[in-house]
Amino acid sequence: MNPSRLNFRQEAQATGSRARAATFRTLHNEVQTPLFMPVGTHATVKAQLPQTLEDAGSQILLANTYHLLLRPGPEVFLRTGGIHGFMSWKKSVLTDSGGFQIFSLPNSRAMSEEGATFQSYVNGRTILLSPEVSIETQKAIGSDIMMALDQCIASTADETEARTALGLTHRWAARSLAARGDSPQSMFGIVQGALFQELRRESAARLSEMPFDGFAIGGLAVGEDKNQREDMCEFTAQLLPADKPRYLMGVGTPLDILEAVHRGVDMFDCIIPTQVAQRGGAFTSRGFLQLRRSVYKFSGEKLDPTCACPTCSRYSRAYLHHLTKAREPLGWQLLGKHNLHFYHQLMREIRQSILADCFLDLYREKRAFLHESDFDNPIHQQKPKRKKSLTLGNYEVHKAWEGFASIRQISSGEIMHSRTPPMEEARSLYIEQSNLAGRVRLGANDNPESIAPLIIWDVGLGAAANAMAAIQCYEEQAAAGPVHALRIISFENDLDSLRLAFRHNRDFPYLRHSGPAGILNHGQWQSAQHAGLSWLLVPGDFLETMTSAPAPPDLIFYDMFSSRTSGDQWTLAAFRRLFDACAGRAAELFTYSCSTANRAALLAAGFYVARGRNAGEKSETTIALTPEAYRTTLPCRHELLSADWLGKWHRSRAKFPVEISAHESSAFEQVIREHEQFQDN
C-alpha cells in the first residue's frame, strides 16, 4: 500500500453494498465521505457566496486549472497567497488538471507527448498544457488536492484510441507526480480506459503502483448510457485500493450519486445543482420541480416541505416562479442555494445510513423518487393545449425541460438546438471553434484598411443564433480594442423560423437587437456603431444561390437541418460546389454533424476533415478545411481525422454519401484512402 498525505480512514461499509463511510484530512479541514463537491470553475460557484456554500455543508470546492491558468493566471495566486484567501474560502479546494478541456475543446488544441497546445480564449495566445505546467499551476493555486493531467476521450471510443490515450495518461501521471516534488498538496491519479474492462483493469493496476493519495474514475459521463456508466463505475471502483478515496468525476444527478455510492465511490462533483437552478430547476423531496411552470404562479407553499435551507425557510414557490420567469439572477441564486443544500443533505443522510448499517433501506427509499418529476403536480396533468400564437408556417416554439426555448420544424420534428440553449451552442460550436474573436482583433501594427473584411457564410439562418453570436462576439471585441471589418452572409429559404422567434423574443432574448429586424424588414443590416460590421441575407435555396453571394467565405457555419430533412444539402455534389465556391481561399467549415457519410463526402469534395468539440449528445462534431486553410491553420488548432478513423470508416455500414451507387463505391473508396491527410498519419 502507498502512503497517503490524506490519512484516509474507512469507518464503515454497508451490509449488502459497497457503500462506505470514511474521513480524511486535507491541509484545511477534516472531510467526511461520501461527499459532493460544488463546481467553482473560475474560483467561484456560480451565483453563490462562499459563506452560503459553507452553511450548506460544502467541505471541498472544485476549481479548474485550465481556466484559472488563462484567467487570472498563476502569478495572481502566487502574489495573493493562493486560492483560499483569493476567494475567501476556508475549507478545501480540489483542482481539476485541465484534462477534460483536452477532451471538450479538440478544435483548440494539438496533442503531443509533451502535452496539449491550446489557443487561449482570453487573448488568443498559444499555451502548452503539459503535466508540468498543470501541476505548477495547481501548486500556485494552492489547492488541497491536485489532479494528475490525463487524456480524457469519449467513453464510446474504440479500443485502439482508448489504449493510445491510456498509455499517454499513465506517462503523464508519472510526470505529474514528479512535478509535485515535496509539495504537501495531495494528488489523485485518474483511471481511464473508456468502456473496456481490460483497459480499466490495466489502468487501475498501473496507477495503484504510483504514490497517489487517491484515485479518480475518469472518462465516464462522456457519451455512454446510464447502465454502461454504472457497470463500469462498479467494475473500476472495486479495482482501486481500499485505503484511498475514490472520486467519480463529473457525476451527476442525485440518483447518479446514490447509485455510485452503492458501488463504492466516495467523492463526486457536477455543475448540475447550479446549472438547472439557472433554468428554474429544483431537486426536492417531492421530485424535480421546474419553476417556470405556471402551476406555481399562485403557490404560497415552500419549495420543499422537508427542507430547512434559507430558500425554503423564507421564499414561496410563487416568488421563485416569478423570479424564474422574469430571469432575475436572484432566482438562480436562491434555487442554486437550495439545490446545493439538497445535495449535501442527501450525502449526510447516506453517510448516516452507512454508519448505522441501514444504507440499503435508504437506497430503496431514495431510488423511488430521485428520478421523478413533481409528485403533486405531474406534468402530464398540466399539459396545455398548443397555442396558435406559438406556431408560424412549418415551425413552432419548443420549450426544453431545462427551461430554454428553441424552434421546432413541425413536419420533420427536428428541433434547432434541442439539448443546449441556442446561443450557448452557437458560441461553442461556431464562434469559439473558429476563433472569431482572435480573427477580428487587430494587432498593434495592423492597418485595418489593408486587411480585407472577414467573410462568414451562415448557411441555414434558422432563428439566427449563429449570426447573432458572431455579431455579439464582434461587438465585444470592438469594445475592447481595434478590430477589422466583418461581413456576415446568411443563406435561408424560409424566414418563418426567424419571424416566429422574433415575435417571441422574450424566449429568444438574443434577438432583441437591431440586426434581426433589419434582416426581416430589408434583407440587410449595417451596424450604426461599427462601420465594419454588416449582415446580408441571400434568400432561396443555398445550392442555387451560393454562386450569387457577393464574396467567397473565410468561415462557413454549416447549420442546415439534418440529411433526413435536407438531404440535398449533405451530398457529395453539394460539398463539391461549396468547395469550389471557396475559390482557393483558406476557408474553414464548422458543422454539428459527425456523420461518417458526411465526413467522407467532405473528404471526397477536397476538404481536409477534423474533429470538432462535443455538443449535446454528440461526442464530437466536424470541422472541414480547404487545403489552403490546412496549410496555414494546422497543427495548432484542429485535430485531423487520422488513420484510426479511416479504419472505422472502412468497417462502417453507412460510409457512402447517398448518391454513390454500388458500381461507384470502389472508386470513391480509393479517393478517400488516397486523400493527402491520411498519408502521413
Coordinates of N, CA and C in Angstrom, one line a residue, residues 282-363:
A282 N -35.3 22.6 -9.6 CA -35.0 22.4 -8.2 C -35.3 20.9 -7.9
F283 N -34.3 20.3 -7.2 CA -34.5 19.0 -6.6 C -35.1 19.0 -5.3
T284 N -36.2 18.3 -5.1 CA -36.9 18.3 -3.8 C -37.3 16.9 -3.4
S285 N -37.8 16.8 -2.1 CA -38.3 15.5 -1.6 C -39.6 15.1 -2.3
R286 N -40.2 16.1 -3.1 CA -41.4 15.8 -3.8 C -41.1 15.7 -5.3
G287 N -39.9 15.4 -5.7 CA -39.5 15.2 -7.1 C -38.8 16.5 -7.6
F288 N -38.5 16.4 -8.9 CA -37.8 17.5 -9.6 C -38.9 18.5 -10.0
L289 N -38.7 19.8 -9.6 CA -39.6 20.9 -9.9 C -39.0 21.8 -11.0
Q290 N -39.8 22.1 -12.0 CA -39.4 23.2 -12.9 C -40.3 24.4 -12.6
L291 N -39.6 25.4 -12.0 CA -40.4 26.6 -11.5 C -40.9 27.5 -12.6
R292 N -40.6 27.2 -13.8 CA -41.2 28.0 -14.9 C -42.6 27.7 -15.1
R293 N -43.0 26.5 -14.7 CA -44.4 26.1 -14.9 C -45.4 27.0 -14.2
S294 N -46.5 27.3 -14.9 CA -47.5 28.2 -14.4 C -48.2 27.7 -13.2
V295 N -48.1 26.4 -12.9 CA -48.8 25.8 -11.8 C -48.4 26.4 -10.5
Y296 N -47.2 27.0 -10.5 CA -46.6 27.5 -9.2 C -46.9 29.0 -9.1
K297 N -47.6 29.6 -10.0 CA -47.8 31.1 -10.1 C -48.4 31.6 -8.8
F298 N -49.3 30.9 -8.2 CA -50.1 31.3 -7.0 C -49.7 30.4 -5.8
S299 N -48.7 29.6 -5.9 CA -48.4 28.7 -4.8 C -47.6 29.4 -3.7
G300 N -48.3 29.4 -2.5 CA -47.7 30.0 -1.4 C -46.9 29.0 -0.5
E301 N -46.8 27.8 -0.9 CA -46.1 26.8 -0.1 C -44.6 26.9 -0.4
K302 N -43.8 26.3 0.6 CA -42.3 26.4 0.4 C -41.9 25.4 -0.7
L303 N -40.7 25.7 -1.2 CA -40.2 24.9 -2.3 C -40.2 23.4 -2.0
D304 N -39.6 23.1 -0.8 CA -39.6 21.7 -0.4 C -40.1 21.6 1.0
P305 N -41.2 20.8 1.3 CA -41.7 20.8 2.6 C -40.8 20.2 3.7
T306 N -39.8 19.5 3.3 CA -39.0 18.9 4.3 C -37.6 19.6 4.4
C307 N -37.4 20.6 3.7 CA -36.1 21.3 3.6 C -36.0 22.5 4.6
A308 N -34.9 22.7 5.2 CA -34.7 23.8 6.2 C -33.7 24.8 5.6
C309 N -33.4 24.7 4.3 CA -32.4 25.7 3.8 C -33.0 27.1 3.8
P310 N -32.1 28.1 3.6 CA -32.6 29.5 3.7 C -33.7 29.8 2.6
T311 N -33.6 29.2 1.4 CA -34.6 29.4 0.4 C -35.9 28.9 0.8
C312 N -35.9 27.7 1.3 CA -37.2 27.1 1.7 C -37.8 27.7 2.9
S313 N -36.9 28.2 3.8 CA -37.4 28.8 5.1 C -38.1 30.2 4.8
R314 N -37.8 30.8 3.7 CA -38.2 32.2 3.6 C -39.1 32.5 2.3
Y315 N -38.9 31.8 1.2 CA -39.5 32.1 0.0 C -40.5 31.1 -0.5
S316 N -41.6 31.6 -1.1 CA -42.6 30.7 -1.6 C -42.3 30.2 -3.1
R317 N -43.0 29.2 -3.5 CA -42.9 28.7 -4.9 C -43.3 29.8 -5.8
A318 N -44.4 30.6 -5.4 CA -44.9 31.7 -6.3 C -43.8 32.7 -6.6
Y319 N -43.0 33.1 -5.5 CA -42.0 34.1 -5.7 C -40.8 33.5 -6.6
L320 N -40.5 32.3 -6.3 CA -39.4 31.6 -7.1 C -39.9 31.5 -8.6
H321 N -41.1 31.2 -8.8 CA -41.7 31.1 -10.1 C -41.5 32.5 -10.8
H322 N -41.9 33.5 -10.1 CA -41.8 34.9 -10.6 C -40.4 35.2 -11.0
L323 N -39.4 35.0 -10.1 CA -38.0 35.3 -10.4 C -37.5 34.5 -11.6
T324 N -37.9 33.3 -11.7 CA -37.5 32.4 -12.8 C -38.1 33.0 -14.2
K325 N -39.4 33.3 -14.2 CA -40.0 33.8 -15.4 C -39.4 35.1 -15.8
A326 N -39.1 36.0 -14.8 CA -38.5 37.3 -15.1 C -37.0 37.2 -15.3
R327 N -36.4 36.1 -15.3 CA -35.0 35.9 -15.5 C -34.1 36.7 -14.5
E328 N -34.6 36.9 -13.3 CA -33.9 37.6 -12.3 C -32.8 36.7 -11.7
P329 N -31.5 37.3 -11.7 CA -30.4 36.5 -11.1 C -30.7 36.0 -9.7
L330 N -31.5 36.7 -8.9 CA -31.8 36.2 -7.6 C -32.5 34.8 -7.6
G331 N -33.3 34.6 -8.6 CA -34.0 33.3 -8.7 C -32.9 32.2 -8.9
W332 N -31.9 32.4 -9.7 CA -30.8 31.5 -9.9 C -30.1 31.2 -8.6
Q333 N -29.8 32.3 -7.9 CA -29.1 32.2 -6.6 C -29.9 31.4 -5.6
L334 N -31.2 31.7 -5.5 CA -32.0 31.0 -4.4 C -32.2 29.6 -4.7
L335 N -32.5 29.2 -6.0 CA -32.6 27.8 -6.4 C -31.3 27.1 -6.3
G336 N -30.2 27.7 -6.7 CA -28.9 27.1 -6.5 C -28.6 26.8 -5.1
K337 N -28.9 27.8 -4.2 CA -28.7 27.6 -2.8 C -29.4 26.4 -2.3
H338 N -30.7 26.2 -2.7 CA -31.5 25.1 -2.3 C -30.9 23.8 -2.8
N339 N -30.6 23.8 -4.1 CA -30.1 22.5 -4.8 C -28.8 22.0 -4.1
L340 N -27.9 23.0 -3.8 CA -26.7 22.5 -3.1 C -27.0 22.0 -1.7
H341 N -27.9 22.7 -1.0 CA -28.3 22.2 0.3 C -28.9 20.7 0.1
F342 N -29.7 20.5 -0.9 CA -30.3 19.2 -1.1 C -29.3 18.2 -1.4
Y343 N -28.3 18.5 -2.2 CA -27.2 17.5 -2.4 C -26.4 17.2 -1.1
H344 N -26.1 18.2 -0.4 CA -25.3 18.0 0.8 C -26.1 17.2 1.9
Q345 N -27.4 17.5 2.0 CA -28.3 16.8 2.9 C -28.4 15.3 2.5
L346 N -28.5 15.1 1.2 CA -28.5 13.7 0.7 C -27.2 13.0 1.1
M347 N -26.1 13.6 1.0 CA -24.8 13.0 1.3 C -24.8 12.7 2.8
R348 N -25.3 13.7 3.6 CA -25.3 13.4 5.1 C -26.2 12.2 5.4
E349 N -27.3 12.1 4.8 CA -28.2 11.0 5.1 C -27.6 9.7 4.7
I350 N -26.9 9.7 3.5 CA -26.3 8.5 3.1 C -25.2 8.1 4.0
R351 N -24.4 9.0 4.5 CA -23.3 8.7 5.4 C -23.9 8.1 6.7
Q352 N -24.9 8.8 7.2 CA -25.5 8.3 8.5 C -26.1 6.9 8.3
S353 N -26.7 6.6 7.2 CA -27.2 5.3 7.0 C -26.1 4.2 6.9
I354 N -25.0 4.6 6.3 CA -23.9 3.6 6.3 C -23.4 3.3 7.7
L355 N -23.2 4.4 8.4 CA -22.7 4.2 9.8 C -23.7 3.4 10.7
A356 N -25.0 3.6 10.4 CA -26.0 2.8 11.1 C -26.3 1.5 10.5
D357 N -25.6 1.2 9.4 CA -25.8 -0.1 8.6 C -27.2 -0.3 8.2
C358 N -27.8 0.8 7.7 CA -29.2 0.7 7.1 C -29.2 1.4 5.7
F359 N -28.0 1.3 5.0 CA -28.0 2.0 3.8 C -28.9 1.5 2.7
L360 N -29.1 0.2 2.7 CA -30.0 -0.4 1.6 C -31.4 0.0 1.8
D361 N -31.8 0.3 3.0 CA -33.2 0.8 3.2 C -33.3 2.2 2.7
L362 N -32.3 3.0 2.9 CA -32.3 4.4 2.4 C -32.2 4.3 0.9
Y363 N -31.3 3.5 0.4 CA -31.1 3.3 -1.1 C -32.5 3.1 -1.8

